[in-house]
Each structure stands twice: as C-alpha cells, then as structure tokens.
Tab-separated table of C-alpha atoms in Angstrom:
chain	number	residue	atom	x	y	z
A	1	MET	CA	-117.094	-70.727	-62.833
A	2	ASP	CA	-116.969	-68.876	-66.591
A	3	LEU	CA	-120.225	-67.689	-65.827
A	4	LEU	CA	-118.914	-65.720	-62.650
A	5	VAL	CA	-116.346	-64.494	-64.106
A	6	ALA	CA	-118.248	-63.277	-67.027
A	7	SER	CA	-120.939	-61.797	-64.567
A	8	ASN	CA	-117.960	-59.644	-63.305
A	9	ILE	CA	-117.078	-58.441	-66.249
A	10	ALA	CA	-120.119	-57.625	-66.716
A	11	LEU	CA	-121.346	-56.249	-63.538
A	12	TRP	CA	-117.952	-54.337	-64.972
A	13	ILE	CA	-118.354	-52.758	-67.828
A	14	GLY	CA	-121.657	-51.676	-66.822
A	15	PHE	CA	-120.551	-49.067	-64.082
A	16	ILE	CA	-118.032	-47.721	-66.826
A	17	ALA	CA	-120.258	-46.776	-68.485
A	18	MET	CA	-122.558	-45.206	-66.010
A	19	ALA	CA	-119.302	-43.841	-63.983
A	20	VAL	CA	-119.444	-42.226	-68.333
A	21	ILE	CA	-122.590	-40.971	-68.402
A	22	ASN	CA	-123.241	-39.173	-65.169
A	23	TYR	CA	-119.714	-37.019	-66.139
A	24	ALA	CA	-121.301	-36.127	-68.613
A	25	LEU	CA	-124.992	-34.910	-67.071
A	26	VAL	CA	-122.657	-33.121	-64.660
A	27	ARG	CA	-121.179	-31.935	-67.600
A	28	GLN	CA	-124.326	-31.256	-68.677
A	29	ILE	CA	-125.776	-29.672	-66.035
A	30	GLY	CA	-123.030	-27.184	-65.657
A	31	VAL	CA	-123.440	-26.160	-68.933
A	32	LEU	CA	-127.449	-25.644	-68.571
A	33	TYR	CA	-126.287	-24.018	-65.354
A	34	GLU	CA	-124.470	-20.978	-67.433
A	35	ARG	CA	-127.220	-20.131	-69.391
A	36	VAL	CA	-129.972	-19.712	-66.904
A	37	ALA	CA	-127.847	-17.703	-64.245
A	38	PRO	CA	-129.469	-15.270	-62.434
A	39	ALA	CA	-130.179	-12.991	-65.253
A	40	GLY	CA	-130.223	-9.661	-62.591
A	41	ALA	CA	-131.605	-6.102	-62.648
A	42	LEU	CA	-133.017	-5.284	-66.062
A	43	MET	CA	-131.892	-2.111	-67.165
A	44	VAL	CA	-134.282	-0.266	-69.546
A	45	ASN	CA	-132.928	3.529	-68.595
A	46	ARG	CA	-131.762	6.077	-70.861
A	47	THR	CA	-132.792	8.912	-68.853
A	48	VAL	CA	-129.294	8.617	-66.315
A	49	GLU	CA	-126.385	6.110	-66.374
A	50	VAL	CA	-124.512	4.382	-64.698
A	51	GLY	CA	-121.222	5.506	-63.713
A	52	GLN	CA	-122.152	9.171	-64.844
A	53	SER	CA	-123.083	11.686	-61.165
A	54	ALA	CA	-126.369	10.773	-59.618
A	55	PRO	CA	-129.121	13.626	-59.328
A	56	GLN	CA	-128.212	15.752	-56.519
A	57	LEU	CA	-132.207	16.702	-54.584
A	58	GLN	CA	-132.948	17.442	-51.848
A	59	ALA	CA	-136.652	15.577	-50.222
A	60	LEU	CA	-138.036	15.725	-46.664
A	61	THR	CA	-139.748	12.419	-45.793
A	62	VAL	CA	-143.255	11.517	-44.658
A	63	GLU	CA	-141.897	12.805	-40.857
A	64	ASN	CA	-140.982	16.177	-42.363
A	65	GLU	CA	-136.874	15.827	-41.829
A	66	GLN	CA	-135.338	17.184	-44.410
A	67	ILE	CA	-133.123	14.322	-46.337
A	68	ALA	CA	-130.243	14.496	-49.146
A	69	ILE	CA	-130.192	12.282	-52.119
A	70	GLY	CA	-126.987	11.957	-53.873
A	71	GLY	CA	-123.931	13.723	-53.921
A	72	GLU	CA	-120.445	13.360	-51.907
A	73	THR	CA	-121.162	10.869	-48.966
A	74	GLY	CA	-118.305	8.686	-48.235
A	75	ARG	CA	-121.156	6.506	-47.863
A	76	SER	CA	-123.520	4.279	-49.918
A	77	GLN	CA	-127.350	5.182	-51.127
A	78	LEU	CA	-130.125	2.616	-52.443
A	79	LEU	CA	-133.536	4.184	-53.741
A	80	PHE	CA	-136.179	1.801	-53.915
A	81	PHE	CA	-138.720	3.386	-55.588
A	82	MET	CA	-143.011	2.108	-54.598
A	83	SER	CA	-146.481	2.077	-54.033
A	84	PRO	CA	-148.948	0.463	-51.982
A	85	ASP	CA	-150.564	-0.324	-54.344
A	86	CYS	CA	-148.261	-2.151	-56.009
A	87	PRO	CA	-148.542	-5.895	-55.441
A	88	VAL	CA	-145.074	-6.825	-56.429
A	89	CYS	CA	-143.900	-3.746	-54.453
A	90	ASN	CA	-145.190	-4.691	-51.431
A	91	GLU	CA	-144.074	-8.422	-51.971
A	92	LEU	CA	-140.360	-6.861	-51.686
A	93	THR	CA	-140.329	-4.313	-49.595
A	94	PRO	CA	-139.602	-6.944	-46.781
A	95	SER	CA	-136.793	-8.098	-48.276
A	96	VAL	CA	-135.681	-4.829	-49.149
A	97	LEU	CA	-135.684	-3.888	-45.816
A	98	SER	CA	-134.036	-7.287	-44.915
A	99	ALA	CA	-131.069	-6.448	-47.638
A	100	ALA	CA	-131.031	-2.882	-45.418
A	101	ARG	CA	-129.859	-4.442	-42.461
A	102	ALA	CA	-126.854	-6.606	-43.727
A	103	GLU	CA	-125.601	-3.909	-46.001
A	104	GLN	CA	-126.418	-0.668	-43.336
A	105	ASP	CA	-122.642	-0.917	-43.384
A	106	TRP	CA	-121.508	0.256	-46.264
A	107	ILE	CA	-125.550	1.866	-47.662
A	108	ASP	CA	-128.321	3.350	-46.935
A	109	VAL	CA	-131.700	2.841	-48.063
A	110	LEU	CA	-134.120	5.008	-49.436
A	111	PHE	CA	-138.103	4.295	-50.284
A	112	VAL	CA	-139.955	6.236	-52.748
A	113	SER	CA	-142.792	6.359	-53.708
A	114	ASP	CA	-145.511	9.287	-54.658
A	115	GLY	CA	-149.399	9.654	-54.580
A	116	ASP	CA	-150.113	11.695	-52.041
A	117	GLU	CA	-153.715	10.896	-52.435
A	118	GLN	CA	-151.541	6.590	-50.838
A	119	ASP	CA	-151.727	5.925	-47.043
A	120	HIS	CA	-148.480	5.933	-47.466
A	121	ALA	CA	-147.781	6.539	-43.352
A	122	GLY	CA	-149.607	3.055	-42.706
A	123	TYR	CA	-148.293	1.265	-45.245
A	124	ARG	CA	-144.440	2.940	-43.472
A	125	ALA	CA	-146.049	1.393	-40.397
A	126	ARG	CA	-147.330	-2.125	-41.599
A	127	LYS	CA	-144.525	-2.686	-43.541
A	128	SER	CA	-142.642	-2.089	-40.248
A	129	ILE	CA	-140.449	0.489	-42.965
A	130	THR	CA	-137.965	2.561	-40.072
A	131	GLN	CA	-135.249	3.992	-43.571
A	132	PRO	CA	-136.506	7.879	-44.751
A	133	TYR	CA	-139.902	7.257	-46.955
A	134	VAL	CA	-140.267	9.537	-49.469
A	135	VAL	CA	-143.129	10.930	-51.376
A	136	SER	CA	-141.978	13.384	-54.706
A	137	GLU	CA	-142.893	12.672	-58.071
A	138	LEU	CA	-140.200	14.797	-59.667
A	139	ILE	CA	-137.965	12.307	-57.996
A	140	GLY	CA	-138.906	9.712	-60.004
A	141	LYS	CA	-138.537	12.293	-63.353
A	142	GLN	CA	-135.015	12.829	-62.346
A	143	TYR	CA	-134.154	9.305	-62.064
A	144	GLY	CA	-136.307	8.285	-65.025
A	145	VAL	CA	-138.007	5.654	-63.487
A	146	SER	CA	-141.309	4.298	-65.611
A	147	LYS	CA	-141.788	0.814	-64.021
A	148	LEU	CA	-142.604	-0.480	-60.045
A	149	PRO	CA	-140.726	-1.643	-58.394
A	150	TYR	CA	-137.054	0.160	-59.827
A	151	ALA	CA	-133.825	0.625	-57.726
A	152	VAL	CA	-131.258	2.666	-58.089
A	153	LEU	CA	-127.279	2.481	-56.152
A	154	ILE	CA	-125.631	5.245	-55.640
A	155	ASP	CA	-121.670	5.081	-54.271
A	156	GLU	CA	-119.896	6.736	-52.358
A	157	HIS	CA	-118.508	9.155	-54.568
A	158	GLY	CA	-121.800	9.821	-56.242
A	159	LYS	CA	-121.826	8.105	-59.139
A	160	ILE	CA	-124.538	5.704	-60.334
A	161	ALA	CA	-122.947	2.745	-59.678
A	162	SER	CA	-125.985	-0.147	-61.131
A	163	LEU	CA	-130.241	0.824	-61.711
A	164	GLY	CA	-132.811	-2.020	-63.111
A	165	ILE	CA	-136.136	-3.115	-62.601
A	166	VAL	CA	-136.116	-5.232	-59.205
A	167	ASN	CA	-138.645	-7.947	-59.126
A	168	SER	CA	-137.345	-10.373	-56.399
A	169	ARG	CA	-134.509	-9.406	-53.597
A	170	GLU	CA	-131.919	-11.800	-56.115
A	171	HIS	CA	-132.243	-8.450	-58.411
A	172	VAL	CA	-131.998	-6.522	-55.583
A	173	GLU	CA	-129.566	-7.898	-54.021
A	174	SER	CA	-127.573	-8.035	-58.287
A	175	LEU	CA	-127.201	-4.396	-57.817
A	176	PHE	CA	-124.908	-4.649	-54.877
A	177	GLU	CA	-122.772	-7.914	-56.824
A	178	ALA	CA	-123.070	-5.334	-59.492
A	179	LYS	CA	-120.884	-2.810	-57.844
A	180	GLU	CA	-118.571	-4.981	-56.218
A	181	ARG	CA	-117.820	-6.334	-59.835
A	182	ASN	CA	-117.483	-3.328	-61.380
A	183	VAL	CA	-120.059	-3.236	-63.875
A	184	ALA	CA	-123.165	-2.309	-64.970
A	185	SER	CA	-125.091	-4.995	-64.654
A	186	ILE	CA	-124.611	-8.562	-64.290
A	187	GLN	CA	-126.308	-9.002	-68.235
A	188	ASP	CA	-122.984	-7.383	-68.429
A	189	TYR	CA	-120.912	-9.344	-66.216
A	190	LEU	CA	-122.068	-12.456	-68.118
A	191	SER	CA	-120.872	-11.130	-70.806
A	192	GLN	CA	-117.758	-10.510	-70.665
A	193	ARG	CA	-117.119	-13.317	-69.081
A	194	ASP	CA	-119.145	-14.971	-71.728
A	195	GLY	CA	-116.410	-13.331	-74.380
A	196	GLU	CA	-112.948	-13.821	-72.666
A	197	ARG	CA	-114.059	-17.573	-72.559
A	198	PHE	CA	-114.696	-17.124	-76.655
A	199	VAL	CA	-110.925	-15.401	-76.758
A	200	GLU	CA	-109.941	-18.224	-75.374
A	201	VAL	CA	-110.720	-21.560	-76.865
A	202	LYS	CA	-110.779	-18.826	-80.461
C-alpha cells in the first residue's frame, strides 16, 4: 500500500514538473517568435521618402496606352519594379499578380521595367500579366530604384505610403500592412511596439 502511495506521489510530481517545463517552453517560443518576426520590405531609398508626394509622371505601356503615375486618384497604386532577366522577379511575379487580384478593390498594380532590348511582350504573355506594363528607365530614376525587385506603394492621395526591396510575397504584403498601420515600414512598427513595451516595463 505504501508503495502505491509513493508511486502516485512520484507521478504527480512528474506531472507538475512537466507542466512547468511546458509553460516555460511556450513562453520561450513566444519570445523567439517576436525576435524573428517578419522584417518586411527593406527600405534603402534616399531619393523619395514615405509621406512625401509621389513624383507624378505620364508613361506609355507596352500596348502604347497612356497611363498616369502618382497624383490624387482616389485609388492606391503599387509600382512593381522588375526585369525579365531577374530570377527573383521571375519567382515573385505570380505572387504580385495574386496580390493584385486579392486587393483589386482599392489598388492598381503597375509593372515597371527597363531595357528596350529585352522581350517584355513575351515575358508579359508568359506570365499572363494583364496589368499595365511600362518600359521606362526614367520612372526608376525618379523613384530612386537601385535594386530589384522593388516596390513603391502610393496611396489614394498621391503620397508614398511605403516602399522597399521585395523578395517574397510577405514583403509585398508588408507594404500594405505598413499603409494600414500608418507607419513607414514594418520595421518601424516593430520598433515602436518594442519601445512602448520598454516604457511600460520601466
């Protein structure tokens, strides 16, 4: 009988110890998740900044249609700077097209490339791009694009809402998230949140 009681006590002690260990693990996983939170699109631009008016330009698409970039139109614009010979752009294009369909109620997506010698029409057909496709070196210079793939989100008032290098769909969606939260970037949002927590703890 004494052996049975002792075994039950040992089992309960083991159960409580496991519960404490699991609780500690859950807390550590939460801390780790915050530390490796998605960084969002990387901002490396010094030509234009979030909050300023986007350069207003007129451009011709590959189908010879006039299109306006920037300005207060009542709808947001996403400028996706890419190149047919850029492997990352190639992989990301379907995600951009998917995002364009998912967010079509409030945003217009524009593909921007350069290099007249490239097969832009063929690339557009292969990728089933129905959005406006512009070949213009000037637009990239006006928006300070130095690396690809790159994206600039212009809000409905013609202001730059967010921008940065985009290497994944998560990076593209981080531009939308930054606009929604009214911050320059997801990095800024995480920094503000961490700062608020520091003040609360202090």
